[in-house]
Amino acid sequence: MELIGTSDPGWLAGMTNTFKYKDFDLSFHLNGMFDRIMQDPTAMEYGISGDGIARYGLNALRSIKDHWTWDNPSTTSPSTFQGWENTYSSGDFYYQKAWFIRMQNITLGYTLPKRLLAKIKVISNLRIHASVNNAFIITPYDGLDPETDYYTASYPNARTFSFGVDISF
């Protein structure tokens, strides 16, 4: 037996920064997990290794067409015969590098100058801003999301957009 890695990250990193120029501000937050491997649970359940597909006729991923058969012997994917209570194992074929760098948040804001607000005596500060959460991810992982993809029923992090106005009276 040989240790090929772990799904626990070897190390974590994060970085937050804010840039300001005149009345504009731009902030971002990056985070990441490194030195880890994992299996894609969706591919394991519904892909070429899913024994429920052949046994029960369940829906499958498109990758099922690429598995080894007697009629398709020159593929790079193994046979689906890896379950059904046999002594065979899937080995390390399904493990993938699962490190990632995620742009967790980007916010761009604009604060109206005080000279414009001086005409309106009631408002002392007004800032307009827009944010994107989960803007992008850099990863070699083929599954849905290397941060949350542990079970076939997991959901990836959603990308959200928000706009706001901050007013001080």
Short mmCIF file of C-alpha atoms in Angstrom, two decimals:
data_model
loop_
_atom_site.label_atom_id
_atom_site.label_comp_id
_atom_site.label_asym_id
_atom_site.label_seq_id
_atom_site.Cartn_x
_atom_site.Cartn_y
_atom_site.Cartn_z
CA MET A 1 0.00 0.00 0.00
CA GLU A 2 1.21 3.48 -0.83
CA LEU A 3 -0.09 6.77 0.57
CA ILE A 4 -1.08 8.92 -2.42
CA GLY A 5 -2.38 11.96 -0.54
CA THR A 6 -5.31 13.17 1.51
CA SER A 7 -8.53 15.12 0.98
CA ASP A 8 -7.56 17.29 3.95
CA PRO A 9 -5.65 20.35 2.76
CA GLY A 10 -1.94 20.48 3.43
CA TRP A 11 -2.22 24.22 3.92
CA LEU A 12 -4.75 27.04 3.60
CA ALA A 13 -4.26 30.60 2.38
CA GLY A 14 -6.27 33.77 2.21
CA MET A 15 -5.72 37.38 1.23
CA THR A 16 -7.86 40.48 1.60
CA ASN A 17 -7.00 43.92 0.27
CA THR A 18 -8.63 47.29 -0.37
CA PHE A 19 -7.52 49.87 -2.89
CA LYS A 20 -8.73 53.48 -2.76
CA TYR A 21 -8.37 56.15 -5.42
CA LYS A 22 -10.12 59.47 -4.98
CA ASP A 23 -13.77 58.56 -4.28
CA PHE A 24 -13.54 54.95 -5.55
CA ASP A 25 -12.72 51.86 -3.51
CA LEU A 26 -12.07 48.31 -4.66
CA SER A 27 -11.74 45.41 -2.24
CA PHE A 28 -11.29 41.69 -2.77
CA HIS A 29 -10.91 38.50 -0.80
CA LEU A 30 -9.08 35.40 -2.12
CA ASN A 31 -8.91 32.06 -0.35
CA GLY A 32 -7.58 28.64 -1.22
CA MET A 33 -6.75 25.10 -0.15
CA PHE A 34 -3.61 23.38 -1.39
CA ASP A 35 -1.86 20.02 -1.39
CA ARG A 36 -4.96 17.81 -1.46
CA ILE A 37 -6.57 15.13 -3.61
CA MET A 38 -10.09 13.75 -3.71
CA GLN A 39 -12.53 11.68 -5.72
CA ASP A 40 -15.42 13.32 -7.55
CA PRO A 41 -18.44 11.77 -5.79
CA THR A 42 -20.79 12.47 -8.72
CA ALA A 43 -18.45 10.68 -11.13
CA MET A 44 -18.11 7.81 -8.67
CA GLU A 45 -21.88 7.38 -8.32
CA TYR A 46 -23.12 8.20 -11.83
CA GLY A 47 -20.01 7.86 -13.98
CA ILE A 48 -18.02 4.90 -15.18
CA SER A 49 -17.68 3.40 -11.72
CA GLY A 50 -21.33 3.61 -10.71
CA ASP A 51 -22.49 0.05 -10.28
CA GLY A 52 -26.07 1.24 -9.79
CA ILE A 53 -26.09 2.34 -13.42
CA ALA A 54 -25.54 -1.12 -14.82
CA ARG A 55 -27.37 -2.94 -12.06
CA TYR A 56 -30.50 -0.78 -11.79
CA GLY A 57 -30.58 1.14 -15.10
CA LEU A 58 -30.10 4.58 -13.50
CA ASN A 59 -29.24 7.74 -15.44
CA ALA A 60 -25.54 8.21 -16.04
CA LEU A 61 -22.98 10.84 -16.93
CA ARG A 62 -21.77 11.11 -20.51
CA SER A 63 -18.42 9.63 -19.44
CA ILE A 64 -20.08 6.20 -19.24
CA LYS A 65 -19.68 5.95 -23.03
CA ASP A 66 -15.88 6.09 -22.64
CA HIS A 67 -15.42 3.11 -20.33
CA TRP A 68 -13.58 -0.04 -21.31
CA THR A 69 -15.62 -2.79 -22.94
CA TRP A 70 -14.74 -5.73 -25.18
CA ASP A 71 -15.92 -3.60 -28.12
CA ASN A 72 -14.00 -0.51 -26.91
CA PRO A 73 -10.64 -1.85 -25.63
CA SER A 74 -8.48 1.19 -26.49
CA THR A 75 -10.04 3.68 -24.06
CA THR A 76 -8.28 5.33 -21.12
CA SER A 77 -11.22 4.72 -18.75
CA PRO A 78 -11.56 1.43 -16.86
CA SER A 79 -14.41 -1.04 -16.99
CA THR A 80 -17.54 -0.43 -14.91
CA PHE A 81 -17.03 -3.80 -13.22
CA GLN A 82 -15.79 -2.38 -9.90
CA GLY A 83 -18.59 -3.02 -7.51
CA TRP A 84 -21.20 -5.67 -7.05
CA GLU A 85 -19.55 -7.01 -3.90
CA ASN A 86 -16.38 -8.18 -5.60
CA THR A 87 -12.88 -7.92 -4.18
CA TYR A 88 -11.69 -5.46 -6.84
CA SER A 89 -10.95 -1.86 -5.93
CA SER A 90 -11.08 1.33 -7.98
CA GLY A 91 -7.50 2.06 -6.95
CA ASP A 92 -6.14 5.54 -7.58
CA PHE A 93 -7.76 6.07 -11.00
CA TYR A 94 -10.52 8.33 -9.67
CA TYR A 95 -8.37 10.55 -7.45
CA GLN A 96 -7.68 14.04 -8.74
CA LYS A 97 -5.76 17.06 -7.57
CA ALA A 98 -8.29 19.23 -5.73
CA TRP A 99 -6.40 22.38 -4.76
CA PHE A 100 -8.13 25.66 -5.57
CA ILE A 101 -7.88 29.44 -5.45
CA ARG A 102 -11.28 31.13 -5.17
CA MET A 103 -12.07 34.83 -5.64
CA GLN A 104 -14.50 34.87 -2.73
CA ASN A 105 -15.58 38.50 -3.02
CA ILE A 106 -14.98 41.60 -5.14
CA THR A 107 -16.58 44.91 -4.16
CA LEU A 108 -16.43 48.17 -6.10
CA GLY A 109 -17.75 51.31 -4.45
CA TYR A 110 -18.09 55.02 -5.10
CA THR A 111 -18.58 57.64 -2.39
CA LEU A 112 -20.17 60.90 -3.48
CA PRO A 113 -17.92 63.87 -2.75
CA LYS A 114 -18.77 65.98 0.31
CA ARG A 115 -19.12 69.11 -1.83
CA LEU A 116 -22.07 67.52 -3.70
CA LEU A 117 -23.66 66.38 -0.44
CA ALA A 118 -23.25 69.84 1.12
CA LYS A 119 -26.19 71.02 -0.99
CA ILE A 120 -28.37 68.37 0.67
CA LYS A 121 -28.12 69.19 4.39
CA VAL A 122 -29.78 65.94 5.53
CA ILE A 123 -27.30 63.42 4.07
CA SER A 124 -23.72 63.46 5.40
CA ASN A 125 -22.35 60.48 3.41
CA LEU A 126 -23.58 58.44 0.44
CA ARG A 127 -21.79 55.42 -1.01
CA ILE A 128 -22.96 53.22 -3.91
CA HIS A 129 -21.41 49.75 -4.25
CA ALA A 130 -21.66 46.47 -6.15
CA SER A 131 -20.32 43.07 -5.07
CA VAL A 132 -19.76 39.65 -6.59
CA ASN A 133 -19.39 36.62 -4.30
CA ASN A 134 -17.69 33.51 -5.68
CA ALA A 135 -16.54 35.40 -8.78
CA PHE A 136 -14.27 32.63 -10.10
CA ILE A 137 -12.24 29.59 -9.10
CA ILE A 138 -8.93 28.27 -10.41
CA THR A 139 -8.55 24.49 -9.96
CA PRO A 140 -7.58 21.33 -11.84
CA TYR A 141 -10.52 19.48 -10.22
CA ASP A 142 -13.19 18.21 -12.67
CA GLY A 143 -16.08 17.98 -10.20
CA LEU A 144 -18.61 20.65 -9.26
CA ASP A 145 -16.72 22.41 -6.46
CA PRO A 146 -13.53 21.20 -4.72
CA GLU A 147 -14.49 23.03 -1.52
CA THR A 148 -17.95 21.48 -1.01
CA ASP A 149 -17.93 18.35 -3.21
CA TYR A 150 -17.81 15.53 -0.65
CA TYR A 151 -21.12 13.79 -1.30
CA THR A 152 -23.28 13.30 -4.38
CA ALA A 153 -25.96 15.51 -2.79
CA SER A 154 -23.67 18.49 -2.16
CA TYR A 155 -24.15 21.83 -3.86
CA PRO A 156 -21.40 24.08 -5.23
CA ASN A 157 -20.91 27.59 -3.88
CA ALA A 158 -23.33 29.94 -5.66
CA ARG A 159 -22.22 33.06 -7.50
CA THR A 160 -24.21 36.02 -6.21
CA PHE A 161 -24.39 39.67 -7.21
CA SER A 162 -25.47 42.44 -4.90
CA PHE A 163 -25.87 46.19 -5.17
CA GLY A 164 -26.26 48.63 -2.34
CA VAL A 165 -26.46 52.19 -1.18
CA ASP A 166 -25.06 53.28 2.20
CA ILE A 167 -26.52 56.53 3.49
CA SER A 168 -25.49 58.40 6.63
CA PHE A 169 -27.73 61.16 7.92
#
